[in-house]
Coordinates of C-alpha atoms in Angstrom, one line a residue:
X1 CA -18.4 -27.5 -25.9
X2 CA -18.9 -30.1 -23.1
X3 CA -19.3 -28.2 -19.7
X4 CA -22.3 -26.8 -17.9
X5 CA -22.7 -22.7 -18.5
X6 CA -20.8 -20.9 -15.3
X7 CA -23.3 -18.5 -15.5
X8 CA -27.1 -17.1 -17.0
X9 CA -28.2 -13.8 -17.8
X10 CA -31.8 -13.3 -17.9
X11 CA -33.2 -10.0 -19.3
X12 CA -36.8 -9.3 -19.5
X13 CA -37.9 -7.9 -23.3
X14 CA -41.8 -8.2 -23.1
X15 CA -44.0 -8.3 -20.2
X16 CA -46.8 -6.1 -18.9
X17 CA -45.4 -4.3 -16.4
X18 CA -41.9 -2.2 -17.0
X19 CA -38.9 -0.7 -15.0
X20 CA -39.4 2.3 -17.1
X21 CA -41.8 4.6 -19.6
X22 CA -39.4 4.4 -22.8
X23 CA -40.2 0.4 -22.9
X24 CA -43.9 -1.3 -24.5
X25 CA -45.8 -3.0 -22.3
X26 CA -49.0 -2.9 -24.7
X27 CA -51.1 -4.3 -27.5
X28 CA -53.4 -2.7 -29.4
X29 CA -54.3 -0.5 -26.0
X30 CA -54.3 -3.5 -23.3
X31 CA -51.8 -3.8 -20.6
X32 CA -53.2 -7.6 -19.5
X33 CA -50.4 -10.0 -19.5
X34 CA -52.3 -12.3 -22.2
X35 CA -52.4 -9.3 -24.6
X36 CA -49.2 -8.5 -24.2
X37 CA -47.0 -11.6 -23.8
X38 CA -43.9 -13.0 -22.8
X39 CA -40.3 -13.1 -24.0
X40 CA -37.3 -13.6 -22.4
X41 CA -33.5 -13.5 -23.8
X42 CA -30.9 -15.6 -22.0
X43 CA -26.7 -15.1 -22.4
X44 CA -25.3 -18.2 -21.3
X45 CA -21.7 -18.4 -20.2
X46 CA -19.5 -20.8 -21.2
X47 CA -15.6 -21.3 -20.8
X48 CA -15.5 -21.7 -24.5
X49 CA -18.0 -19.2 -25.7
X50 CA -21.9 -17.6 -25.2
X51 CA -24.7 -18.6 -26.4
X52 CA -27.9 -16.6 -26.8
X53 CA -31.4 -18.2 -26.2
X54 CA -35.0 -16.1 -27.0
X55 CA -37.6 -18.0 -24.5
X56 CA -40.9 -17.0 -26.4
X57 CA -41.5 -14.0 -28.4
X58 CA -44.5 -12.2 -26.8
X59 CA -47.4 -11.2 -29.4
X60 CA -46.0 -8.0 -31.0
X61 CA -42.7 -8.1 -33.1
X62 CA -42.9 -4.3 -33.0
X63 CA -42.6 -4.5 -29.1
X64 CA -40.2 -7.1 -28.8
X65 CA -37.7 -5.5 -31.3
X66 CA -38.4 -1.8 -29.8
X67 CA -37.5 -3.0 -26.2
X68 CA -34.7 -4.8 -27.2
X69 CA -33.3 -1.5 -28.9
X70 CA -34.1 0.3 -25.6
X71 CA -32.3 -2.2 -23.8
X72 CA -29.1 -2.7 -26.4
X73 CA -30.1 -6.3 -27.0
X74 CA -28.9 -7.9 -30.2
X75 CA -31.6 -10.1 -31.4
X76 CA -29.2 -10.6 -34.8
X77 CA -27.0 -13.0 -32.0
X78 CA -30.2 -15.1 -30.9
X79 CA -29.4 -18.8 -32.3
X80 CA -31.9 -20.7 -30.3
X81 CA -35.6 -19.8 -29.9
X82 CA -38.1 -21.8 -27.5
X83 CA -41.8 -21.6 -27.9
X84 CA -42.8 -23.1 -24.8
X85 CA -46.6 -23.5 -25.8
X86 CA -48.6 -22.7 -29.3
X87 CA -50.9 -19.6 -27.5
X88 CA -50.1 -16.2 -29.7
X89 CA -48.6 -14.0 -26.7
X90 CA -45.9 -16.5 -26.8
X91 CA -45.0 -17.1 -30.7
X92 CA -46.7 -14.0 -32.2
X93 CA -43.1 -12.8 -33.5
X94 CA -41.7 -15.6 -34.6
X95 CA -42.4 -15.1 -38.2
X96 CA -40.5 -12.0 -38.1
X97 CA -38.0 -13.3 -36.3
X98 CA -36.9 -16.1 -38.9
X99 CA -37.3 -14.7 -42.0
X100 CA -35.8 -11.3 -41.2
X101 CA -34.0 -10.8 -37.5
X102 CA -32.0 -13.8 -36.6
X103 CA -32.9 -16.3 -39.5
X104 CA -30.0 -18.6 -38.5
X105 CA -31.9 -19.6 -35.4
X106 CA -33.1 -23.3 -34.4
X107 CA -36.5 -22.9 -33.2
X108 CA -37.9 -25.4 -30.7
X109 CA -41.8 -26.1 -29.7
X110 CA -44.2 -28.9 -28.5
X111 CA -46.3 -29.9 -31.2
X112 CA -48.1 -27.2 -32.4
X113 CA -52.1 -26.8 -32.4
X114 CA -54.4 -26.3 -35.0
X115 CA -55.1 -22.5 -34.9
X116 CA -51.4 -22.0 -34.6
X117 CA -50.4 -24.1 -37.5
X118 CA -52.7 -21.5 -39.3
X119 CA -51.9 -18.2 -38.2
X120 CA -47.9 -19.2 -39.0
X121 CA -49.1 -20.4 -42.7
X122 CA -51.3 -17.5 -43.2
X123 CA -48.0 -15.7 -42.7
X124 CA -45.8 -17.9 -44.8
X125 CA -44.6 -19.9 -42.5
X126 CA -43.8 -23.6 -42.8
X127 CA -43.9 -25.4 -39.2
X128 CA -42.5 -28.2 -40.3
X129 CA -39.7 -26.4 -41.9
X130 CA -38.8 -24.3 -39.2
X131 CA -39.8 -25.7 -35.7
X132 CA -38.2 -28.7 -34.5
X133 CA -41.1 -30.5 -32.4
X134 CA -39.7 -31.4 -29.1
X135 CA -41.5 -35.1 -27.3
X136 CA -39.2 -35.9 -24.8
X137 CA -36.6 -33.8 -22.2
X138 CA -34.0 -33.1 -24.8
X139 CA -30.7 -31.3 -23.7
X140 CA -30.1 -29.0 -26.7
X141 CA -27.2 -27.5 -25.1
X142 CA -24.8 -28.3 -22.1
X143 CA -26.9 -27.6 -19.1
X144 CA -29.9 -26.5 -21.3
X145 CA -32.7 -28.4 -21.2
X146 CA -35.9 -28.5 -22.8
X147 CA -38.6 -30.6 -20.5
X148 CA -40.8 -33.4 -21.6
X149 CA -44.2 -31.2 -23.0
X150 CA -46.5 -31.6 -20.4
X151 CA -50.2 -31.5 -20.7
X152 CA -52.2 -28.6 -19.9
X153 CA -55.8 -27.7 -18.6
X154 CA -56.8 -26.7 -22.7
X155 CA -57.5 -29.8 -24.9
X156 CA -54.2 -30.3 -27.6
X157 CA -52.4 -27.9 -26.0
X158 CA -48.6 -29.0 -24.4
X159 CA -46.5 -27.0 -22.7
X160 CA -42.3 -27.2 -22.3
X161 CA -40.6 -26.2 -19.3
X162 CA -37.0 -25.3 -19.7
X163 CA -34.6 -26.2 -17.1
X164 CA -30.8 -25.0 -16.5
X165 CA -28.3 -26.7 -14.5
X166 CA -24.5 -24.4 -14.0
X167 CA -21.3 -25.4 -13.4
X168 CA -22.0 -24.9 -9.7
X169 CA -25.2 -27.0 -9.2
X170 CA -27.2 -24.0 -9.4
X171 CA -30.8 -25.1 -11.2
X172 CA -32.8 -22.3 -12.6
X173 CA -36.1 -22.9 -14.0
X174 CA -37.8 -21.2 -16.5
X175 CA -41.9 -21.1 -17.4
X176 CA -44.1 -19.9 -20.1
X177 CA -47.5 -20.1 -18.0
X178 CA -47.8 -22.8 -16.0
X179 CA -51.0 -24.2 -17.9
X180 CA -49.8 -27.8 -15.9
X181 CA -50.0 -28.7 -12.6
X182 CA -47.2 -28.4 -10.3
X183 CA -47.1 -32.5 -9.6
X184 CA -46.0 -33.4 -13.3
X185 CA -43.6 -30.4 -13.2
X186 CA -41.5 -31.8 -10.1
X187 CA -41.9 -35.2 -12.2
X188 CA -40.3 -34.1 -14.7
X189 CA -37.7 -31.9 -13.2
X190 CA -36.8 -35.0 -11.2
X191 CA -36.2 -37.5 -14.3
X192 CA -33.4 -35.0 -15.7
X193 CA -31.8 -34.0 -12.3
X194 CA -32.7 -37.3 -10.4
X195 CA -34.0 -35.0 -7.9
X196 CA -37.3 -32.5 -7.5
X197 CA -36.2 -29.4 -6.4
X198 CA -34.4 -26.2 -7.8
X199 CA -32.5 -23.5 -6.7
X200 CA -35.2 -20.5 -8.6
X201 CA -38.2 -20.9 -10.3
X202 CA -38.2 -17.8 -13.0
X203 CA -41.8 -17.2 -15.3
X204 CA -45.4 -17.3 -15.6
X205 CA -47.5 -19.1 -12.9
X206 CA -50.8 -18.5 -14.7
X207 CA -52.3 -17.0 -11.2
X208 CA -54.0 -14.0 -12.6
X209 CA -57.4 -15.9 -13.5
X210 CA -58.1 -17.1 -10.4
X211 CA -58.6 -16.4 -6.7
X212 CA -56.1 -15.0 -4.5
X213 CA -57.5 -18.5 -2.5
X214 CA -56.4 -20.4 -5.2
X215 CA -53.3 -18.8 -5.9
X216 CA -51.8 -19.5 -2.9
X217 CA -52.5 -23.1 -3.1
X218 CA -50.4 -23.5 -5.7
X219 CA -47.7 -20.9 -4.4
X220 CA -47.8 -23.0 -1.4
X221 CA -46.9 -25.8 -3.6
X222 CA -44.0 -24.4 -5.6
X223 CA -42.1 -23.5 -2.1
X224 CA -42.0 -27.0 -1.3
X225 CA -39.5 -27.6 -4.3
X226 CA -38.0 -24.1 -5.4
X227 CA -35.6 -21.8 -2.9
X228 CA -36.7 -18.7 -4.7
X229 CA -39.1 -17.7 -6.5
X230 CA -39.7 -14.4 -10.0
X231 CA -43.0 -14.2 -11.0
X232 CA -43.7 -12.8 -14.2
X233 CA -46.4 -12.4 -16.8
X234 CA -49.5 -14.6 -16.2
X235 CA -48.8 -15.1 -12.6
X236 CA -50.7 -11.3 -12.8
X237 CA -50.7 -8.6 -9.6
X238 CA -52.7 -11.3 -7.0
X239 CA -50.7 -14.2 -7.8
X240 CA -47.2 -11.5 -7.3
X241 CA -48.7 -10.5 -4.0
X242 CA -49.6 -14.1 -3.0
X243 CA -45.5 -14.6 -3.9
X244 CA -44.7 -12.1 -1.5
X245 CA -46.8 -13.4 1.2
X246 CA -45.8 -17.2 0.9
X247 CA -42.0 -17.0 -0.1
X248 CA -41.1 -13.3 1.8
X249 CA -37.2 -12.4 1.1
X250 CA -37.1 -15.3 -1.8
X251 CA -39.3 -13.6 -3.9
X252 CA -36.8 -11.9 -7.0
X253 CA -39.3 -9.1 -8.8
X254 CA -38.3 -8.3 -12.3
X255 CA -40.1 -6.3 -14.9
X256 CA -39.9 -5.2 -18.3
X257 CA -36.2 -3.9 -18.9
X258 CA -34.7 -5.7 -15.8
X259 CA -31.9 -8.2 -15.6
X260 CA -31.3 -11.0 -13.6
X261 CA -28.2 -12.5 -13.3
X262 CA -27.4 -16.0 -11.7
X263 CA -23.7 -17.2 -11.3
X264 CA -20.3 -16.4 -11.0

């Protein structure tokens, strides 16, 4: 398999907010986005064949594995999973997910912190056994790149953006919570493309602790170097509004249950 993907499939399996009633959008009774978590599943299309990618796991394996029933998605066909940072809403189901669910799977990270380390030990979990520490952009698939970790505003904590080019020139880019700032993202977008901007910018903007104020600084920001823009999890209710506001028609709103499709 040497070409680009003609086409991605992105289908939301955990966030906080859903298209429908039958699907979790909680933990332990809280509805906040950094209770609840993230987790995405990607079908990339190939000439040749599909691949199936999980982008974090939210916190709750229960959740994860009960949406993706509602929604008839085969977690058993996952063979790549992508932690894109070491906080719990992110990787909380990993342990179930390779020892029991898809075992087969390569799982990818940055280098994990401390408290993670522990809470994946505590569970039996070997990290150096299972997660294959990423340092630099790495393409671990035709057209599916994992970004140089970036730092973040928390001390030892990197984060990976994941970046997917298509057949047709189409970029898509994908992000756990935006814990960088939007200067070394473009920087690092720009050493695998040899250019700064993408067609749609799909994830968590990490808006929803801050000030509408601040939000749209940064929204302002991201519409210099992305046509359109899906806000999800951490971005929160002001930073989807201050998307509205700032990128108007470009602005692709997905919840829990909804999929997004992207190519021929």
């Amino acid at each position: 398999m040497s070409e680009k993907p003609r086409s991605v499939k992105l289908t939301v399996l955990v966030d906080y907010r859903a298209r429908h009633s039958r699907l979790r959008t909680e933990f332990r009774g809280s509805t906040h986005p950094g209770a609840v978590g993230l987790a995405l599943f990607l079908d990339l299309e190939y000439d040749s064949c599909s691949e199936y990618v999980l982008v974090d796991t939210s916190r709750d394996w229960r959740n994860l594995t009960h949406n993706a029933s509602v929604l008839d998605v085969d977690l058993s066909k996952v063979s790549t999973i992508v932690i894109t940072h070491w906080h719990i809403d992110h990787y909380g189901a990993l342990p179930k997910l390779v020892t029991s669910i898809c075992p087969g799977a390569r799982v990818y990270g940055p280098i994990l912190t401390s408290r993670a380390g522990e809470v994946l030990r505590r569970q039996g979990i070997s990290s150096r056994e299972v997660v294959t520490r990423i340092k630099g952009s790495t393409e671990l698939m035709p057209g599916f790149f994992v970004l140089r970790p970036l730092l973040t505003d928390e001390p030892n904590l990197l984060e990976i953006p994941i970046l997917i080019e298509l057949s047709s020139g189409t970029t898509v880019l994908i992000t756990g919570c935006f814990h960088y700032n939007v200067e070394d993202l473009r920087g690092v977008v720009s050493q695998v493309l040899g250019r700064d901007e993408v067609t749609y910018l799909i994830g968590g903007l990490h808006l929803v602790y801050g000030t509408p104020e601040i939000a749209k600084q940064k929204v302002l920001k991201l519409r210099e170097f992305t046509g359109a823009i899906c806000p999800l999890h951490c971005s929160g209710d002001v930073g989807i509004e201050v998307c509205r506001k700032v990128f108007g028609s470009k602005v692709i709103e997905l919840l829990c249950g909804d999929t997004l499709s992207i190519g021929d």
